[in-house]
One Martini backbone bead per residue (centre of mass of N, CA, C, O) as a GRO file, in nm:
protein
  283
    1MET     BB    1   0.347   1.014   4.328
    2LYS     BB    2  -0.026   1.027   4.269
    3GLU     BB    3  -0.227   1.231   4.139
    4VAL     BB    4  -0.550   1.334   4.297
    5ASN     BB    5  -0.857   1.398   4.312
    6GLU     BB    6  -1.083   1.440   4.594
    7ALA     BB    7  -1.323   1.244   4.469
    8LEU     BB    8  -1.112   1.006   4.441
    9ARG     BB    9  -1.010   0.976   4.683
   10GLN     BB   10  -1.272   0.941   4.859
   11HIS     BB   11  -1.367   0.696   4.641
   12LEU     BB   12  -1.095   0.492   4.724
   13ASN     BB   13  -1.131   0.492   5.047
   14ASN     BB   14  -1.495   0.435   5.073
   15ASP     BB   15  -1.515   0.210   4.858
   16LYS     BB   16  -1.570  -0.113   4.704
   17TYR     BB   17  -1.634  -0.035   4.434
   18PHE     BB   18  -1.555  -0.014   4.074
   19ILE     BB   19  -1.557   0.184   3.807
   20SER     BB   20  -1.349   0.118   3.534
   21CYS     BB   21  -1.095   0.249   3.283
   22ASP     BB   22  -0.870   0.233   3.017
   23LEU     BB   23  -0.652   0.506   2.877
   24TYR     BB   24  -0.505   0.580   2.564
   25GLU     BB   25  -0.227   0.686   2.418
   26LEU     BB   26  -0.077   0.800   2.077
   27ARG     BB   27   0.243   0.965   1.991
   28LEU     BB   28   0.372   0.998   1.715
   29LYS     BB   29   0.662   1.145   1.577
   30SER     BB   30   0.467   1.355   1.457
   31GLY     BB   31   0.223   1.418   1.709
   32VAL     BB   32   0.035   1.271   1.648
   33SER     BB   33  -0.273   1.131   1.780
   34TYR     BB   34  -0.471   0.877   1.979
   35TYR     BB   35  -0.745   0.727   2.117
   36TRP     BB   36  -0.840   0.489   2.379
   37ALA     BB   37  -1.093   0.274   2.513
   38ASP     BB   38  -1.195  -0.030   2.708
   39SER     BB   39  -1.493   0.018   2.669
   40ASP     BB   40  -1.853   0.072   2.534
   41ALA     BB   41  -1.767   0.373   2.531
   42ASP     BB   42  -1.700   0.703   2.502
   43VAL     BB   43  -1.459   0.916   2.609
   44SER     BB   44  -1.441   1.227   2.820
   45HIS     BB   45  -1.126   1.391   2.812
   46ASP     BB   46  -0.991   1.700   2.829
   47GLY     BB   47  -1.087   1.721   2.520
   48LYS     BB   48  -1.112   1.397   2.462
   49ILE     BB   49  -1.145   1.154   2.262
   50TYR     BB   50  -1.212   0.761   2.371
   51LYS     BB   51  -1.268   0.504   2.205
   52SER     BB   52  -1.428   0.211   2.181
   53ASN     BB   53  -1.433   0.107   1.850
   54GLY     BB   54  -1.123   0.026   1.776
   55PRO     BB   55  -0.882  -0.137   1.945
   56ILE     BB   56  -0.777  -0.443   2.107
   57ILE     BB   57  -0.657  -0.365   2.428
   58VAL     BB   58  -0.384  -0.531   2.597
   59ARG     BB   59  -0.222  -0.585   2.919
   60ASP     BB   60  -0.011  -0.572   3.199
   61LYS     BB   61   0.098  -0.518   3.451
   62ILE     BB   62   0.210  -0.252   3.692
   63SER     BB   63   0.467  -0.092   3.860
   64THR     BB   64   0.547   0.092   4.165
   65THR     BB   65   0.903   0.267   4.246
   66SER     BB   66   1.144   0.481   4.445
   67THR     BB   67   1.310   0.379   4.222
   68VAL     BB   68   1.540   0.421   3.944
   69SER     BB   69   1.357   0.253   3.670
   70VAL     BB   70   1.295   0.068   3.357
   71ASP     BB   71   1.045  -0.034   3.300
   72LYS     BB   72   0.759  -0.177   3.180
   73MET     BB   73   0.475  -0.274   2.889
   74SER     BB   74   0.276  -0.507   2.780
   75VAL     BB   75   0.111  -0.482   2.430
   76SER     BB   76  -0.217  -0.599   2.272
   77ILE     BB   77  -0.328  -0.583   1.919
   78SER     BB   78  -0.633  -0.603   1.798
   79THR     BB   79  -0.677  -0.596   1.452
   80ASN     BB   80  -0.870  -0.452   1.155
   81ASP     BB   81  -0.874  -0.287   0.906
   82THR     BB   82  -1.095  -0.065   1.046
   83ASP     BB   83  -0.793   0.016   1.207
   84THR     BB   84  -0.672   0.335   1.184
   85ILE     BB   85  -0.354   0.556   1.050
   86GLY     BB   86  -0.442   0.756   0.823
   87GLY     BB   87  -0.610   0.531   0.664
   88ILE     BB   88  -0.407   0.291   0.781
   89PRO     BB   89  -0.346   0.007   0.898
   90ILE     BB   90  -0.207  -0.042   1.187
   91MET     BB   91  -0.019  -0.283   1.066
   92ALA     BB   92   0.136  -0.123   0.837
   93VAL     BB   93   0.241   0.063   0.994
   94ALA     BB   94   0.435  -0.094   1.163
   95HIS     BB   95   0.583  -0.164   0.916
   96ASN     BB   96   0.664   0.126   0.827
   97GLY     BB   97   0.764   0.258   1.090
   98GLY     BB   98   0.531   0.383   1.291
   99PHE     BB   99   0.646   0.299   1.537
  100ASP     BB  100   0.879   0.506   1.564
  101GLY     BB  101   0.900   0.712   1.867
  102ALA     BB  102   0.629   0.613   2.009
  103GLU     BB  103   0.392   0.715   2.250
  104MET     BB  104   0.270   0.564   2.547
  105SER     BB  105  -0.055   0.654   2.737
  106LEU     BB  106  -0.138   0.594   3.039
  107LYS     BB  107  -0.515   0.563   3.195
  108ARG     BB  108  -0.733   0.608   3.503
  109ALA     BB  109  -1.085   0.566   3.511
  110PHE     BB  110  -1.354   0.700   3.701
  111PHE     BB  111  -1.692   0.629   3.782
  112ASP     BB  112  -2.001   0.656   3.845
  113ASP     BB  113  -2.316   0.537   3.866
  114ASN     BB  114  -2.354   0.786   3.595
  115TYR     BB  115  -2.105   0.754   3.420
  116LYS     BB  116  -1.901   0.977   3.568
  117ILE     BB  117  -1.628   1.142   3.613
  118ILE     BB  118  -1.403   1.155   3.909
  119GLY     BB  119  -1.130   1.057   3.770
  120VAL     BB  120  -0.763   1.055   3.664
  121VAL     BB  121  -0.500   0.851   3.635
  122GLY     BB  122  -0.177   0.843   3.608
  123LEU     BB  123   0.082   0.553   3.524
  124PHE     BB  124   0.211   0.484   3.217
  125THR     BB  125   0.530   0.629   2.994
  126GLY     BB  126   0.605   0.514   2.687
  127THR     BB  127   0.810   0.370   2.466
  128CYS     BB  128   0.818   0.228   2.165
  129GLU     BB  129   0.797  -0.138   2.082
  130VAL     BB  130   0.838  -0.382   1.824
  131SER     BB  131   0.814  -0.734   1.903
  132GLN     BB  132   0.533  -0.845   1.745
  133GLY     BB  133   0.403  -0.861   1.386
  134GLY     BB  134   0.066  -1.035   1.319
  135GLY     BB  135  -0.210  -1.065   1.137
  136LEU     BB  136  -0.381  -0.949   1.446
  137THR     BB  137  -0.164  -0.870   1.583
  138LEU     BB  138   0.047  -0.635   1.819
  139LYS     BB  139   0.341  -0.606   1.988
  140LEU     BB  140   0.426  -0.412   2.269
  141SER     BB  141   0.738  -0.247   2.412
  142VAL     BB  142   0.723  -0.043   2.692
  143LYS     BB  143   0.920   0.218   2.783
  144SER     BB  144   1.056   0.386   3.010
  145ILE     BB  145   1.151   0.736   2.988
  146VAL     BB  146   1.400   0.688   3.153
  147GLN     BB  147   1.612   0.560   2.977
  148LYS     BB  148   1.740   0.857   2.881
  149LEU     BB  149   1.943   0.858   3.128
  150ASN     BB  150   2.095   0.683   2.922
  151ILE     BB  151   2.425   0.818   2.894
  152GLU     BB  152   2.678   0.915   2.827
  153TYR     BB  153   3.012   1.003   3.024
  154PRO     BB  154   3.090   1.232   2.890
  155ASN     BB  155   2.899   1.434   2.658
  156ARG     BB  156   3.119   1.656   2.531
  157ARG     BB  157   3.217   1.681   2.213
  158TYR     BB  158   3.443   1.733   1.919
  159TYR     BB  159   3.413   1.853   1.647
  160PRO     BB  160   3.406   2.037   1.355
  161GLN     BB  161   3.099   1.965   1.371
  162CYS     BB  162   2.789   1.994   1.520
  163PRO     BB  163   2.678   1.784   1.773
  164PHE     BB  164   2.377   1.839   1.693
  165SER     BB  165   2.039   1.796   1.662
  166ILE     BB  166   1.836   1.968   1.498
  167TYR     BB  167   1.578   2.053   1.765
  168SER     BB  168   1.753   2.008   1.978
  169LYS     BB  169   1.768   2.168   2.323
  170GLU     BB  170   2.078   2.236   2.257
  171CYS     BB  171   2.022   2.368   2.044
  172GLY     BB  172   1.714   2.558   1.994
  173VAL     BB  173   1.546   2.515   1.763
  174ASP     BB  174   1.280   2.583   1.633
  175ILE     BB  175   1.037   2.374   1.432
  176ARG     BB  176   0.808   2.582   1.372
  177ARG     BB  177   0.964   2.771   1.143
  178PHE     BB  178   1.091   2.499   0.955
  179ARG     BB  179   0.815   2.412   0.912
  180LYS     BB  180   0.569   2.233   0.663
  181GLN     BB  181   0.228   2.224   0.488
  182GLY     BB  182   0.201   1.943   0.279
  183LYS     BB  183   0.158   1.790  -0.069
  184VAL     BB  184   0.191   1.555  -0.290
  185THR     BB  185   0.171   1.605  -0.659
  186ALA     BB  186   0.438   1.389  -0.742
  187LEU     BB  187   0.604   1.106  -0.916
  188ALA     BB  188   0.963   1.118  -1.003
  189GLY     BB  189   1.042   0.826  -0.863
  190THR     BB  190   1.279   0.683  -0.654
  191ASN     BB  191   1.234   0.796  -0.375
  192SER     BB  192   1.066   1.058  -0.484
  193ILE     BB  193   0.934   1.412  -0.492
  194ARG     BB  194   0.658   1.635  -0.535
  195ILE     BB  195   0.567   1.966  -0.372
  196ASP     BB  196   0.342   2.226  -0.275
  197VAL     BB  197   0.654   2.337  -0.164
  198PRO     BB  198   0.871   2.566  -0.204
  199PHE     BB  199   1.219   2.598  -0.269
  200ASP     BB  200   1.540   2.572  -0.242
  201ASP     BB  201   1.852   2.455  -0.293
  202GLY     BB  202   1.910   2.266  -0.006
  203TYR     BB  203   1.724   2.310   0.228
  204TYR     BB  204   1.609   2.013   0.302
  205THR     BB  205   1.874   1.886   0.345
  206ALA     BB  206   1.891   1.701   0.607
  207GLY     BB  207   1.592   1.663   0.671
  208GLY     BB  208   1.226   1.603   0.672
  209ILE     BB  209   0.944   1.346   0.717
  210ASP     BB  210   0.597   1.385   0.855
  211TRP     BB  211   0.373   1.161   0.812
  212LEU     BB  212   0.045   1.171   0.824
  213ASN     BB  213  -0.072   0.998   0.586
  214GLY     BB  214  -0.082   0.683   0.464
  215PRO     BB  215   0.172   0.473   0.448
  216LEU     BB  216   0.361   0.667   0.610
  217ALA     BB  217   0.187   0.681   0.890
  218GLY     BB  218   0.418   0.800   1.127
  219GLN     BB  219   0.673   0.869   0.953
  220SER     BB  220   1.007   0.935   0.943
  221THR     BB  221   1.192   1.109   0.688
  222GLN     BB  222   1.475   1.132   0.516
  223ILE     BB  223   1.671   1.341   0.375
  224MET     BB  224   1.849   1.361   0.111
  225ARG     BB  225   1.727   1.557  -0.132
  226SER     BB  226   1.706   1.906  -0.251
  227GLN     BB  227   1.639   1.948  -0.606
  228GLY     BB  228   1.443   2.116  -0.885
  229GLY     BB  229   1.194   2.007  -0.656
  230VAL     BB  230   1.299   1.779  -0.560
  231ILE     BB  231   1.245   1.498  -0.306
  232MET     BB  232   1.502   1.277  -0.188
  233TYR     BB  233   1.430   0.993   0.008
  234MET     BB  234   1.408   0.765   0.269
  235SER     BB  235   1.299   0.413   0.269
  236ALA     BB  236   1.120   0.183   0.188
  237LEU     BB  237   1.082   0.016  -0.109
  238ASP     BB  238   0.775  -0.113  -0.089
  239VAL     BB  239   0.733   0.237   0.004
  240ALA     BB  240   0.496   0.456  -0.109
  241PRO     BB  241   0.360   0.723  -0.168
  242ARG     BB  242   0.098   0.944  -0.262
  243VAL     BB  243  -0.115   1.147  -0.382
  244GLY     BB  244  -0.187   1.396  -0.121
  245ASP     BB  245  -0.030   1.349   0.088
  246SER     BB  246   0.042   1.435   0.405
  247PHE     BB  247   0.291   1.688   0.545
  248TYR     BB  248   0.602   1.752   0.738
  249ILE     BB  249   0.826   1.994   0.687
  250PHE     BB  250   1.176   1.995   0.767
  251ALA     BB  251   1.462   2.176   0.800
  252GLY     BB  252   1.823   2.145   0.728
  253CYS     BB  253   2.198   2.052   0.867
  254ASP     BB  254   2.553   2.092   0.812
  255LYS     BB  255   2.682   2.175   1.097
  256THR     BB  256   2.763   2.452   1.040
  257PRO     BB  257   2.824   2.781   1.109
  258ASN     BB  258   2.700   2.909   0.822
  259ASP     BB  259   2.431   2.765   0.845
  260CYS     BB  260   2.359   2.854   1.142
  261LYS     BB  261   2.366   3.122   1.092
  262ASN     BB  262   2.216   3.206   0.809
  263LYS     BB  263   1.965   3.002   0.835
  264PHE     BB  264   1.896   2.979   1.194
  265ASN     BB  265   2.017   3.203   1.389
  266ASN     BB  266   2.258   2.997   1.567
  267PHE     BB  267   2.516   3.064   1.719
  268ASN     BB  268   2.542   3.079   2.003
  269ARG     BB  269   2.485   2.720   2.009
  270ASN     BB  270   2.743   2.676   1.851
  271ARG     BB  271   2.988   2.332   1.840
  272ALA     BB  272   3.182   2.398   1.666
  273THR     BB  273   3.576   2.274   1.599
  274PRO     BB  274   3.749   2.348   1.295
  275TYR     BB  275   4.055   2.288   1.443
  276VAL     BB  276   3.986   2.000   1.582
  277PRO     BB  277   4.166   1.705   1.475
  278LEU     BB  278   4.074   1.401   1.408
  279LYS     BB  279   4.195   1.120   1.506
  280GLU     BB  280   4.286   0.996   1.217
  281SER     BB  281   4.472   1.306   1.169
  282ILE     BB  282   4.676   1.191   1.412
  283ARG     BB  283   4.773   0.931   1.265
   0.00000   0.00000   0.00000
């Protein structure tokens, strides 16, 4: 059931004509959000400004059922070079993988005759997948977050290394304690950079970078090695960051009890079973 305030409830039940618009929130995996409205003027709601002069967004109809199902919403985004994310055109961000793991939320705002918001109702939230992109149009398939219930059962596995992903709910480590914001100071080579964040050798190995702007805006990049002041990462070969690009960088974990205990002080949640042999060794 959708929750609305009493004023909006009365408006929907008693009035015959409505003034309304869609509000879209695009939240990238890095945590940065962008807000757009399909209206003639900017809309202010809940401390956020939903911009009207952004890309043109068109969606299909959505439905609500009382059963657990994985619904999806198809969204077409018509854009040009002036519509940017982190200073980079939206189409380029999508091409570089910036929409991977992004979430989109759809709300509908209702206004009175003076264009003051009566109330807002949340309609849909899901994970974005780029289904088609080219020219000036980007098509997204936004799948309901209910799809996260589709997991293997039983979900407990036993390995010499901890099966939990670092910073996940099961792991319990707060990423904010091991994440720092920095900038690129130099390109050290192919897929290698120098940054303005000091670190010990190996500290960020197996960690990651969430890019805040530049050609990689919105993308998360896995770090292969951090040594000698150089960060070596994995990324598309034809895309490179620029000097001055901002990012969040977070520490990596080798999933061993020693790293969990000494680096993250999280040994009580470690689920490594180093004395259980792998099935390959049993064979």
